[in-house]
Coordinates of N, CA and C in Angstrom, one line a residue:
Chain A
G1 N -22.2 15.5 7.2 CA -21.5 14.3 7.9 C -22.6 13.3 8.3
E2 N -22.2 12.2 9.0 CA -23.1 11.3 9.5 C -23.9 11.8 10.7
S3 N -25.1 11.5 10.8 CA -25.8 11.8 12.2 C -27.0 10.8 12.4
V4 N -27.1 10.6 13.6 CA -28.2 9.8 14.0 C -29.1 10.5 15.0
G5 N -30.3 10.6 14.8 CA -31.1 11.4 15.5 C -32.3 10.8 16.1
L6 N -33.1 11.3 17.0 CA -34.3 10.8 17.5 C -35.5 11.8 17.4
H7 N -36.7 11.3 17.1 CA -37.7 12.3 17.1 C -38.2 12.8 18.3
L8 N -38.2 12.1 19.5 CA -38.6 12.4 20.7 C -37.7 12.0 21.7
P9 N -37.4 13.0 22.7 CA -36.5 12.7 23.8 C -37.0 11.8 24.9
T10 N -38.3 11.9 25.1 CA -39.0 11.2 26.1 C -40.2 10.5 25.6
L11 N -40.6 9.4 26.2 CA -41.8 8.8 25.9 C -42.3 8.1 27.1
S12 N -43.6 8.4 27.3 CA -44.4 7.7 28.6 C -45.5 6.9 28.0
V13 N -45.4 5.6 28.5 CA -46.4 4.6 28.0 C -47.0 4.0 29.1
Q14 N -48.3 3.6 29.0 CA -49.0 2.8 30.0 C -48.6 1.4 29.9
E15 N -48.4 0.9 31.1 CA -48.1 -0.6 31.2 C -48.9 -1.4 30.4
G16 N -48.5 -2.3 29.5 CA -49.4 -3.2 28.7 C -49.6 -2.6 27.4
D17 N -49.3 -1.4 27.1 CA -49.5 -0.8 25.8 C -48.2 -1.1 25.0
N18 N -48.3 -0.9 23.7 CA -47.1 -1.0 22.9 C -46.4 0.3 22.7
S19 N -45.0 0.3 22.7 CA -44.2 1.4 22.5 C -43.6 1.6 21.2
I20 N -43.4 2.7 20.7 CA -42.7 2.9 19.4 C -41.7 3.9 19.7
I21 N -40.4 3.7 19.4 CA -39.4 4.7 19.4 C -38.9 4.9 18.1
N22 N -38.7 6.1 17.7 CA -38.3 6.4 16.4 C -36.9 7.0 16.3
C23 N -36.3 6.8 15.1 CA -34.9 7.2 14.9 C -34.7 7.5 13.5
A24 N -34.2 8.7 13.2 CA -33.9 9.2 11.9 C -32.4 9.1 11.5
Y25 N -31.9 8.6 10.5 CA -30.5 8.6 10.2 C -30.3 9.3 8.9
S26 N -29.1 9.9 8.6 CA -28.9 10.7 7.6 C -28.0 10.0 6.4
N27 N -27.2 9.0 6.7 CA -26.5 8.3 5.8 C -27.2 7.2 5.2
S28 N -27.6 7.5 4.0 CA -28.2 6.5 3.2 C -27.4 5.2 2.8
A29 N -26.1 5.4 3.0 CA -25.2 4.2 2.6 C -25.1 3.3 3.9
S30 N -25.6 3.7 5.1 CA -25.4 2.8 6.2 C -26.1 1.5 6.0
D31 N -25.5 0.4 6.4 CA -26.0 -0.9 6.1 C -26.3 -1.8 7.3
Y32 N -26.1 -1.1 8.4 CA -26.2 -1.9 9.8 C -26.7 -1.1 10.8
F33 N -27.8 -1.5 11.5 CA -28.4 -0.6 12.6 C -28.6 -1.5 13.8
I34 N -28.5 -0.9 14.9 CA -28.7 -1.6 16.2 C -29.4 -0.8 17.1
W35 N -30.2 -1.4 17.8 CA -30.8 -0.7 19.1 C -30.2 -1.3 20.4
Y36 N -30.0 -0.3 21.3 CA -29.5 -0.6 22.7 C -30.5 0.0 23.7
K37 N -30.5 -0.7 24.8 CA -31.2 -0.3 25.9 C -30.3 0.0 27.0
Q38 N -30.4 1.2 27.7 CA -29.5 1.6 28.8 C -30.4 1.8 30.2
E39 N -30.4 1.0 31.1 CA -30.9 1.2 32.3 C -30.0 2.2 33.3
S40 N -30.6 2.7 34.1 CA -29.8 3.7 35.0 C -28.7 2.9 35.7
G41 N -27.5 3.5 35.6 CA -26.3 2.9 36.2 C -25.7 1.7 35.6
K42 N -26.2 1.4 34.3 CA -25.6 0.3 33.7 C -25.1 0.7 32.3
G43 N -24.4 -0.1 31.6 CA -23.9 0.1 30.2 C -25.0 -0.3 29.3
P44 N -24.9 0.2 28.0 CA -26.1 -0.2 27.0 C -26.0 -1.7 26.7
Q45 N -27.2 -2.2 26.6 CA -27.4 -3.6 26.4 C -28.0 -3.7 24.9
F46 N -27.6 -4.7 24.2 CA -28.0 -5.1 22.9 C -29.4 -5.4 22.9
I47 N -30.4 -5.0 22.0 CA -31.7 -5.4 21.9 C -31.8 -6.2 20.6
I48 N -31.6 -5.5 19.5 CA -31.9 -6.1 18.3 C -31.1 -5.3 17.2
D49 N -30.7 -6.1 16.2 CA -30.2 -5.4 15.1 C -30.8 -5.7 13.8
I50 N -30.5 -4.9 12.7 CA -31.0 -5.2 11.3 C -30.0 -4.7 10.3
R51 N -30.0 -5.5 9.2 CA -29.1 -5.1 8.2 C -30.0 -4.5 7.0
S52 N -29.4 -3.7 6.1 CA -30.0 -2.8 5.3 C -30.9 -3.6 4.2
N53 N -30.5 -5.0 4.0 CA -31.1 -5.8 3.1 C -32.6 -6.3 3.6
M54 N -32.9 -5.9 4.9 CA -34.1 -6.2 5.5 C -35.0 -5.0 5.9
D55 N -36.2 -5.2 5.9 CA -37.2 -4.1 6.3 C -37.7 -4.4 7.7
K56 N -37.7 -5.5 8.2 CA -38.3 -5.9 9.5 C -37.6 -7.0 10.0
R57 N -37.4 -6.9 11.4 CA -36.8 -8.1 12.1 C -37.6 -8.0 13.4
Q58 N -37.9 -9.3 13.8 CA -38.6 -9.4 15.2 C -37.7 -10.3 16.2
G59 N -37.9 -9.8 17.5 CA -37.2 -10.5 18.4 C -38.3 -10.8 19.5
Q60 N -37.8 -11.0 20.7 CA -38.9 -11.4 21.8 C -39.5 -10.1 22.2
R61 N -40.8 -9.8 22.0 CA -41.5 -8.6 22.3 C -41.1 -7.4 21.5
V62 N -40.0 -7.4 20.8 CA -39.6 -6.3 20.0 C -39.5 -6.5 18.5
T63 N -39.7 -5.4 17.8 CA -39.6 -5.4 16.4 C -39.0 -4.2 15.9
V64 N -38.0 -4.5 15.0 CA -37.3 -3.3 14.4 C -37.7 -3.0 13.0
L65 N -38.2 -1.9 12.7 CA -38.5 -1.7 11.2 C -37.6 -0.5 10.6
L66 N -37.1 -0.9 9.3 CA -36.3 -0.1 8.7 C -36.9 0.4 7.4
N67 N -37.0 1.8 7.2 CA -37.5 2.3 6.0 C -36.4 3.1 5.4
K68 N -35.8 2.5 4.4 CA -34.7 3.1 3.8 C -35.0 4.4 2.9
T69 N -36.2 4.4 2.4 CA -36.8 5.4 1.5 C -36.6 6.7 2.3
V70 N -37.1 6.7 3.6 CA -37.1 8.0 4.4 C -36.1 8.0 5.3
K71 N -35.2 6.9 5.4 CA -34.0 6.9 6.4 C -34.7 7.0 7.7
H72 N -35.4 6.0 8.0 CA -36.1 5.9 9.4 C -36.0 4.6 9.9
L73 N -35.9 4.5 11.3 CA -35.8 3.2 11.9 C -36.7 3.3 13.2
S74 N -37.4 2.3 13.5 CA -38.1 2.3 14.7 C -38.0 1.0 15.4
L75 N -38.3 1.2 16.7 CA -38.2 0.0 17.7 C -39.6 0.0 18.3
Q76 N -40.2 -1.2 18.1 CA -41.6 -1.3 18.7 C -41.5 -2.5 19.8
I77 N -42.0 -2.1 20.9 CA -42.0 -3.0 22.1 C -43.5 -3.3 22.4
A78 N -43.8 -4.6 22.4 CA -45.1 -5.0 22.6 C -45.3 -5.3 24.2
A79 N -46.5 -4.9 24.6 CA -47.1 -5.2 25.9 C -45.8 -4.7 26.9
T80 N -45.7 -3.3 26.9 CA -44.6 -2.7 27.6 C -44.8 -3.0 29.1
Q81 N -43.6 -3.3 29.8 CA -43.5 -3.7 31.1 C -42.7 -2.7 31.8
P82 N -42.9 -2.5 33.2 CA -42.0 -1.5 34.0 C -40.5 -1.8 33.7
G83 N -40.2 -2.9 33.5 CA -38.8 -3.3 33.3 C -38.3 -2.8 32.0
D84 N -39.1 -2.3 31.2 CA -38.8 -1.6 29.8 C -38.3 -0.2 30.0
S85 N -38.5 0.4 31.2 CA -38.3 1.8 31.4 C -36.6 1.9 31.4
A86 N -36.1 2.7 30.4 CA -34.8 2.9 30.2 C -34.6 4.0 29.2
V87 N -33.3 4.1 28.8 CA -33.0 5.1 27.7 C -32.6 4.1 26.4
Y88 N -33.2 4.4 25.3 CA -33.0 3.6 24.2 C -32.2 4.4 23.2
F89 N -31.2 3.7 22.6 CA -30.4 4.4 21.6 C -30.3 3.5 20.3
C90 N -30.5 4.2 19.1 CA -30.3 3.6 17.9 C -28.8 4.0 17.5
A91 N -28.2 3.1 16.6 CA -26.9 3.3 16.1 C -26.9 2.9 14.7
E92 N -25.9 3.4 14.0 CA -25.7 3.0 12.6 C -24.3 2.9 12.3
N93 N -23.8 2.2 11.4 CA -22.4 2.0 11.0 C -21.8 2.9 10.0
G94 N -22.6 3.7 9.4 CA -22.1 4.6 8.5 C -21.7 3.8 7.1
S95 N -21.1 4.4 6.2 CA -20.9 3.8 4.9 C -19.6 3.4 4.6
V96 N -18.6 3.7 5.4 CA -17.2 3.3 5.1 C -16.9 2.2 5.9
R97 N -16.2 1.2 5.4 CA -15.9 0.0 6.0 C -15.0 0.3 7.3
N98 N -15.4 -0.5 8.3 CA -14.5 -0.4 9.6 C -14.7 0.9 10.3
T99 N -15.8 1.7 9.9 CA -16.0 2.9 10.7 C -16.9 2.4 12.0
P100 N -16.6 3.2 13.1 CA -17.4 2.9 14.3 C -18.9 3.1 14.3
L101 N -19.5 2.5 15.2 CA -21.0 2.8 15.3 C -21.3 4.2 15.8
V102 N -22.2 4.8 15.1 CA -22.6 6.2 15.5 C -24.0 6.1 16.2
F103 N -24.0 6.8 17.5 CA -25.3 6.7 18.2 C -26.0 7.8 18.3
G104 N -27.3 7.6 18.3 CA -28.2 8.8 18.5 C -28.1 9.2 20.0
K105 N -28.9 10.4 20.2 CA -28.8 10.9 21.6 C -29.7 10.1 22.6
G106 N -30.7 9.3 22.1 CA -31.3 8.5 23.0 C -32.7 8.9 23.3
T107 N -33.7 8.1 23.6 CA -34.9 8.3 24.1 C -35.2 7.6 25.4
R108 N -35.8 8.4 26.4 CA -36.1 7.8 27.7 C -37.6 7.3 27.6
L109 N -37.7 6.1 27.9 CA -38.9 5.5 27.9 C -39.3 5.2 29.3
S110 N -40.6 5.9 29.8 CA -41.0 5.7 31.1 C -42.4 4.9 31.0
V111 N -42.4 3.9 31.8 CA -43.6 2.9 31.7 C -44.5 3.3 33.1
I112 N -45.8 3.7 32.8 CA -46.5 4.0 33.8 C -47.4 2.8 34.3
A113 N -47.4 2.5 35.5 CA -47.9 1.2 36.0 C -49.4 1.6 36.3
Chain B
K1 N -19.8 -17.2 30.4 CA -18.9 -16.3 29.8 C -18.8 -14.9 30.5
A2 N -17.7 -14.4 31.0 CA -17.7 -13.1 31.7 C -17.9 -12.0 30.7
G3 N -18.6 -11.0 31.2 CA -18.7 -9.7 30.3 C -17.5 -8.9 30.3
V4 N -17.8 -7.6 29.8 CA -16.8 -6.6 29.7 C -16.7 -6.0 31.1
T5 N -15.4 -6.0 31.6 CA -15.2 -5.4 32.9 C -14.2 -4.2 32.9
Q6 N -15.0 -3.1 33.5 CA -14.1 -1.9 33.6 C -13.9 -1.4 35.0
T7 N -12.7 -1.0 35.1 CA -12.3 -0.4 36.5 C -11.6 0.8 36.3
P8 N -11.7 1.7 37.3 CA -12.6 1.7 38.4 C -14.0 2.0 38.0
R9 N -15.1 1.7 38.8 CA -16.3 2.1 38.4 C -16.6 3.7 38.6
Y10 N -16.0 4.1 39.8 CA -16.2 5.6 40.1 C -14.8 6.1 40.5
L11 N -14.6 7.5 40.0 CA -13.5 8.1 40.6 C -13.6 9.5 40.4
I12 N -12.9 10.3 41.3 CA -13.0 11.6 41.3 C -11.7 12.2 41.3
K13 N -11.5 13.1 40.4 CA -10.1 13.8 40.2 C -10.4 15.3 40.2
T14 N -9.1 16.1 40.1 CA -9.3 17.5 40.2 C -8.5 18.0 38.9
R15 N -9.0 19.2 38.5 CA -8.6 19.8 37.3 C -7.0 19.6 37.2
G16 N -6.5 19.3 36.0 CA -5.0 19.2 35.8 C -4.5 17.8 36.0
Q17 N -5.2 17.0 36.8 CA -4.7 15.6 37.1 C -4.9 14.7 35.8
Q18 N -4.3 13.6 35.9 CA -4.6 12.6 34.7 C -5.3 11.4 35.4
V19 N -5.8 10.6 34.4 CA -6.6 9.3 34.9 C -6.3 8.4 33.9
T20 N -6.4 7.1 34.4 CA -6.2 5.9 33.6 C -7.3 5.0 33.8
L21 N -8.0 4.5 32.8 CA -9.3 3.7 33.0 C -8.8 2.4 32.3
S22 N -9.4 1.3 32.8 CA -9.0 -0.1 32.3 C -10.2 -0.8 31.8
C23 N -10.1 -1.7 30.9 CA -11.2 -2.5 30.2 C -10.7 -3.8 30.0
S24 N -11.4 -4.8 30.4 CA -11.1 -6.2 30.0 C -12.3 -6.6 29.1
P25 N -11.9 -6.9 27.9 CA -13.1 -7.5 27.0 C -13.5 -8.8 27.3
I26 N -14.6 -9.2 26.5 CA -15.1 -10.6 26.6 C -13.9 -11.5 26.1
S27 N -13.7 -12.6 26.7 CA -12.7 -13.5 26.1 C -12.9 -13.9 24.8
G28 N -11.8 -13.7 24.0 CA -11.8 -14.1 22.6 C -12.2 -12.9 21.8
H29 N -12.7 -11.7 22.2 CA -12.9 -10.5 21.5 C -11.5 -9.7 21.4
R30 N -11.3 -9.3 20.3 CA -10.0 -8.6 20.0 C -10.3 -7.2 19.7
S31 N -11.5 -6.7 19.5 CA -11.9 -5.3 19.4 C -12.3 -4.7 20.6
V32 N -11.7 -3.6 20.9 CA -12.2 -2.7 22.2 C -12.4 -1.3 21.7
S33 N -13.6 -0.8 22.0 CA -14.0 0.5 21.6 C -14.2 1.4 22.9
W34 N -13.9 2.5 22.9 CA -14.3 3.5 24.1 C -15.2 4.6 23.7
Y35 N -16.1 4.9 24.4 CA -17.1 5.8 24.2 C -17.2 6.8 25.5
Q36 N -17.4 8.0 25.3 CA -17.7 9.1 26.3 C -19.2 9.4 26.3
Q37 N -19.8 9.2 27.4 CA -21.1 9.5 27.5 C -21.4 10.6 28.4
T38 N -22.2 11.7 27.8 CA -22.5 12.9 28.7 C -24.0 13.2 28.5
P39 N -24.7 13.7 29.3 CA -26.2 14.0 29.1 C -26.4 14.7 28.0
G40 N -25.6 15.8 27.7 CA -25.9 16.6 26.5 C -25.4 16.1 25.1
Q41 N -24.3 15.4 25.1 CA -23.8 14.8 23.8 C -24.1 13.2 23.5
G42 N -24.5 12.6 24.6 CA -24.9 11.2 24.3 C -23.5 10.5 24.1
L43 N -23.6 9.4 23.4 CA -22.3 8.6 23.3 C -21.5 9.1 22.2
Q44 N -20.3 9.5 22.5 CA -19.3 10.0 21.6 C -18.2 8.9 21.5
F45 N -17.8 8.6 20.2 CA -16.8 7.7 20.0 C -15.5 8.3 20.2
L46 N -14.6 7.5 21.1 CA -13.1 8.0 21.4 C -12.2 7.4 20.5
F47 N -12.1 5.9 20.5 CA -11.3 5.4 19.7 C -11.5 3.8 19.9
E48 N -11.0 3.1 18.8 CA -11.1 1.7 18.8 C -9.8 0.9 18.7
Y49 N -9.5 -0.1 19.2 CA -8.4 -0.9 19.1 C -8.7 -2.3 18.7
F50 N -7.9 -2.8 17.8 CA -8.1 -4.2 17.4 C -6.7 -4.8 17.2
S51 N -6.5 -6.0 18.0 CA -5.1 -6.6 18.0 C -3.9 -5.6 18.1
E52 N -4.1 -4.8 19.2 CA -3.1 -3.8 19.7 C -3.0 -2.6 18.7
T53 N -3.7 -2.5 17.7 CA -3.5 -1.4 16.7 C -4.8 -0.4 16.8
Q54 N -4.6 0.8 16.9 CA -5.9 1.7 16.8 C -6.3 1.8 15.4
R55 N -7.6 1.3 15.3 CA -8.2 1.3 14.0 C -9.0 2.6 13.7
N56 N -9.4 3.2 14.7 CA -10.4 4.3 14.5 C -10.1 5.3 15.6
K57 N -10.4 6.6 15.4 CA -10.1 7.6 16.3 C -11.4 8.6 16.1
G58 N -11.9 9.0 17.2 CA -13.0 10.0 17.2 C -12.4 11.4 17.2
N59 N -13.2 12.4 17.4 CA -12.8 13.8 17.3 C -12.6 14.3 18.7
F60 N -11.7 13.8 19.5 CA -11.3 14.3 20.8 C -9.8 14.9 20.7
P61 N -9.4 15.7 21.6 CA -8.1 16.4 21.7 C -7.1 15.2 22.1
G62 N -5.8 15.5 21.8 CA -4.8 14.5 22.1 C -4.7 14.3 23.5
R63 N -5.3 14.9 24.4 CA -5.2 14.6 25.9 C -5.8 13.2 26.1
F64 N -6.6 12.8 25.2 CA -7.2 11.4 25.3 C -6.5 10.4 24.5
S65 N -5.9 9.4 25.2 CA -5.2 8.5 24.5 C -5.6 6.9 25.0
G66 N -5.1 6.0 24.3 CA -5.4 4.6 24.6 C -4.4 3.7 24.2
R67 N -4.6 2.5 24.6 CA -3.6 1.5 24.3 C -4.4 0.0 24.4
Q68 N -3.9 -0.9 23.6 CA -4.4 -2.3 23.8 C -3.2 -3.2 24.0
F69 N -3.3 -4.2 25.0 CA -2.2 -5.1 25.3 C -2.5 -6.4 24.4
S70 N -1.5 -7.3 24.5 CA -1.5 -8.4 23.7 C -2.7 -9.4 24.2
N71 N -3.2 -9.3 25.4 CA -4.2 -10.1 25.9 C -5.6 -9.4 25.6
S72 N -5.5 -8.2 24.8 CA -6.7 -7.5 24.3 C -7.2 -6.5 25.4
R73 N -6.7 -6.7 26.6 CA -7.1 -5.6 27.6 C -6.8 -4.3 27.1
S74 N -7.5 -3.2 27.5 CA -7.2 -1.8 27.0 C -7.2 -0.9 28.1
E75 N -6.5 0.1 27.9 CA -6.5 1.3 28.8 C -6.7 2.6 28.0
M76 N -7.5 3.5 28.7 CA -7.5 4.8 28.2 C -7.0 5.8 29.2
N77 N -6.3 6.9 28.7 CA -5.8 7.8 29.6 C -6.2 9.2 29.3
V78 N -6.5 9.9 30.2 CA -6.9 11.4 30.0 C -5.9 12.2 30.7
S79 N -5.2 13.1 30.2 CA -4.2 14.0 30.8 C -4.8 15.3 31.0
T80 N -4.2 16.1 32.0 CA -4.7 17.4 32.1 C -6.2 17.6 32.1
L81 N -6.7 17.0 33.1 CA -8.2 16.9 33.2 C -8.7 18.3 33.2
E82 N -10.0 18.4 32.6 CA -10.8 19.6 32.7 C -12.2 19.2 33.1
L83 N -12.9 20.2 33.6 CA -14.1 19.9 34.1 C -15.0 19.3 33.2
G84 N -15.0 19.6 31.9 CA -15.8 19.0 30.9 C -15.5 17.6 30.6
D85 N -14.4 17.1 31.2 CA -14.2 15.6 31.0 C -15.0 14.7 31.9
S86 N -15.8 15.3 32.9 CA -16.8 14.6 33.7 C -17.8 13.8 32.9
A87 N -17.8 12.6 32.9 CA -18.6 11.8 32.1 C -18.6 10.3 32.4
L88 N -19.4 9.6 31.8 CA -19.3 8.1 32.0 C -18.5 7.6 30.8
Y89 N -17.5 6.9 31.0 CA -16.6 6.3 29.9 C -16.9 4.9 29.8
L90 N -17.5 4.5 28.6 CA -17.8 3.1 28.4 C -16.8 2.5 27.4
C91 N -16.6 1.2 27.8 CA -15.9 0.3 26.9 C -16.6 -0.7 26.4
A92 N -16.5 -1.0 25.1 CA -17.3 -2.1 24.4 C -16.3 -3.0 23.7
S93 N -16.6 -4.3 23.7 CA -15.7 -5.2 23.1 C -16.7 -5.9 21.8
S94 N -15.9 -6.4 20.9 CA -16.6 -7.0 19.8 C -15.6 -8.0 19.2
A95 N -16.2 -9.1 18.5 CA -15.5 -10.0 17.9 C -14.9 -9.5 16.6
T96 N -15.5 -8.4 16.0 CA -15.0 -7.9 14.7 C -14.7 -6.5 14.9
S97 N -13.9 -5.9 14.0 CA -13.5 -4.5 14.0 C -14.6 -3.6 13.3
G98 N -14.5 -2.4 13.6 CA -15.4 -1.4 13.0 C -17.0 -1.7 13.4
G99 N -17.8 -1.0 12.7 CA -19.2 -1.1 13.0 C -20.0 -2.2 12.3
S100 N -19.3 -3.5 12.2 CA -20.0 -4.5 11.5 C -20.6 -5.5 12.4
G101 N -20.5 -5.2 13.7 CA -21.1 -6.2 14.5 C -21.5 -5.7 15.8
E102 N -22.1 -6.6 16.6 CA -22.6 -6.1 18.0 C -21.4 -5.7 18.9
L103 N -21.7 -4.6 19.6 CA -20.8 -4.2 20.7 C -21.4 -4.6 22.1
F104 N -20.5 -5.2 22.8 CA -20.8 -5.6 24.2 C -20.3 -4.6 25.1
F105 N -21.1 -3.9 25.9 CA -20.6 -2.8 26.8 C -20.4 -3.2 28.2
G106 N -19.5 -2.5 28.8 CA -19.3 -2.7 30.2 C -20.2 -1.8 30.9
E107 N -20.1 -1.7 32.2 CA -21.0 -0.8 33.1 C -20.3 0.6 33.1
G108 N -19.2 0.9 32.7 CA -18.7 2.2 32.5 C -17.9 2.6 33.9
S109 N -17.1 3.6 33.5 CA -16.2 4.2 34.6 C -16.7 5.7 34.7
R110 N -17.2 6.1 35.8 CA -17.9 7.5 36.0 C -16.7 8.3 36.6
L111 N -16.5 9.3 35.8 CA -15.3 10.2 36.2 C -16.0 11.5 36.5
T112 N -15.7 12.0 37.7 CA -15.9 13.4 38.0 C -14.7 14.2 38.3
V113 N -14.7 15.4 37.5 CA -13.5 16.3 37.7 C -14.0 17.4 38.5
L114 N -13.3 17.8 39.5 CA -13.8 18.9 40.3 C -12.8 20.1 40.1

């Protein structure tokens, strides 16, 4: 079946450094991927998305990389700030049309000031 | 543009009771999805409604049900509550159905079952 997982459950990064959060997915037919950020006590917030016809997409301080060969997704945060401390989830849409997003279990990012 | 609104934000129930949670989507969004979030299982999909019709359903027992009204507002109900139902219940709205577009989440309803 479909599954979305993460390589590391927690990540501690020094303020100002770059952060890389990884995600593995099992469904090679998935064609849409999203990264969400969830701060304590809040609902998940959209960060960036990417479709399978792209390898890389950049936003403000964030970059998502998609490697379809090894079914790997990563989120890079440049110049990590204390406000980036949160749990980050990747999600994929699976292969069947109109199926819901499947979320990974999340990685907690802690920024050390 | 107002975001997704969920009520109540917090509630405490006892085993055997039932609970109803409400979600108002972003104006113009016709899709509403519900997710259960627990520390051990992450975000688990419950169901999705689009234009008052259930489009998708997750792997939850029949005690979990939902509906959507003509104004796109949605409710979910959990009957005969169990301790394991304690969780954050998240509602998300989208302009499109299924996993083809961005989901906009509310702040969630935190349910504690004693």
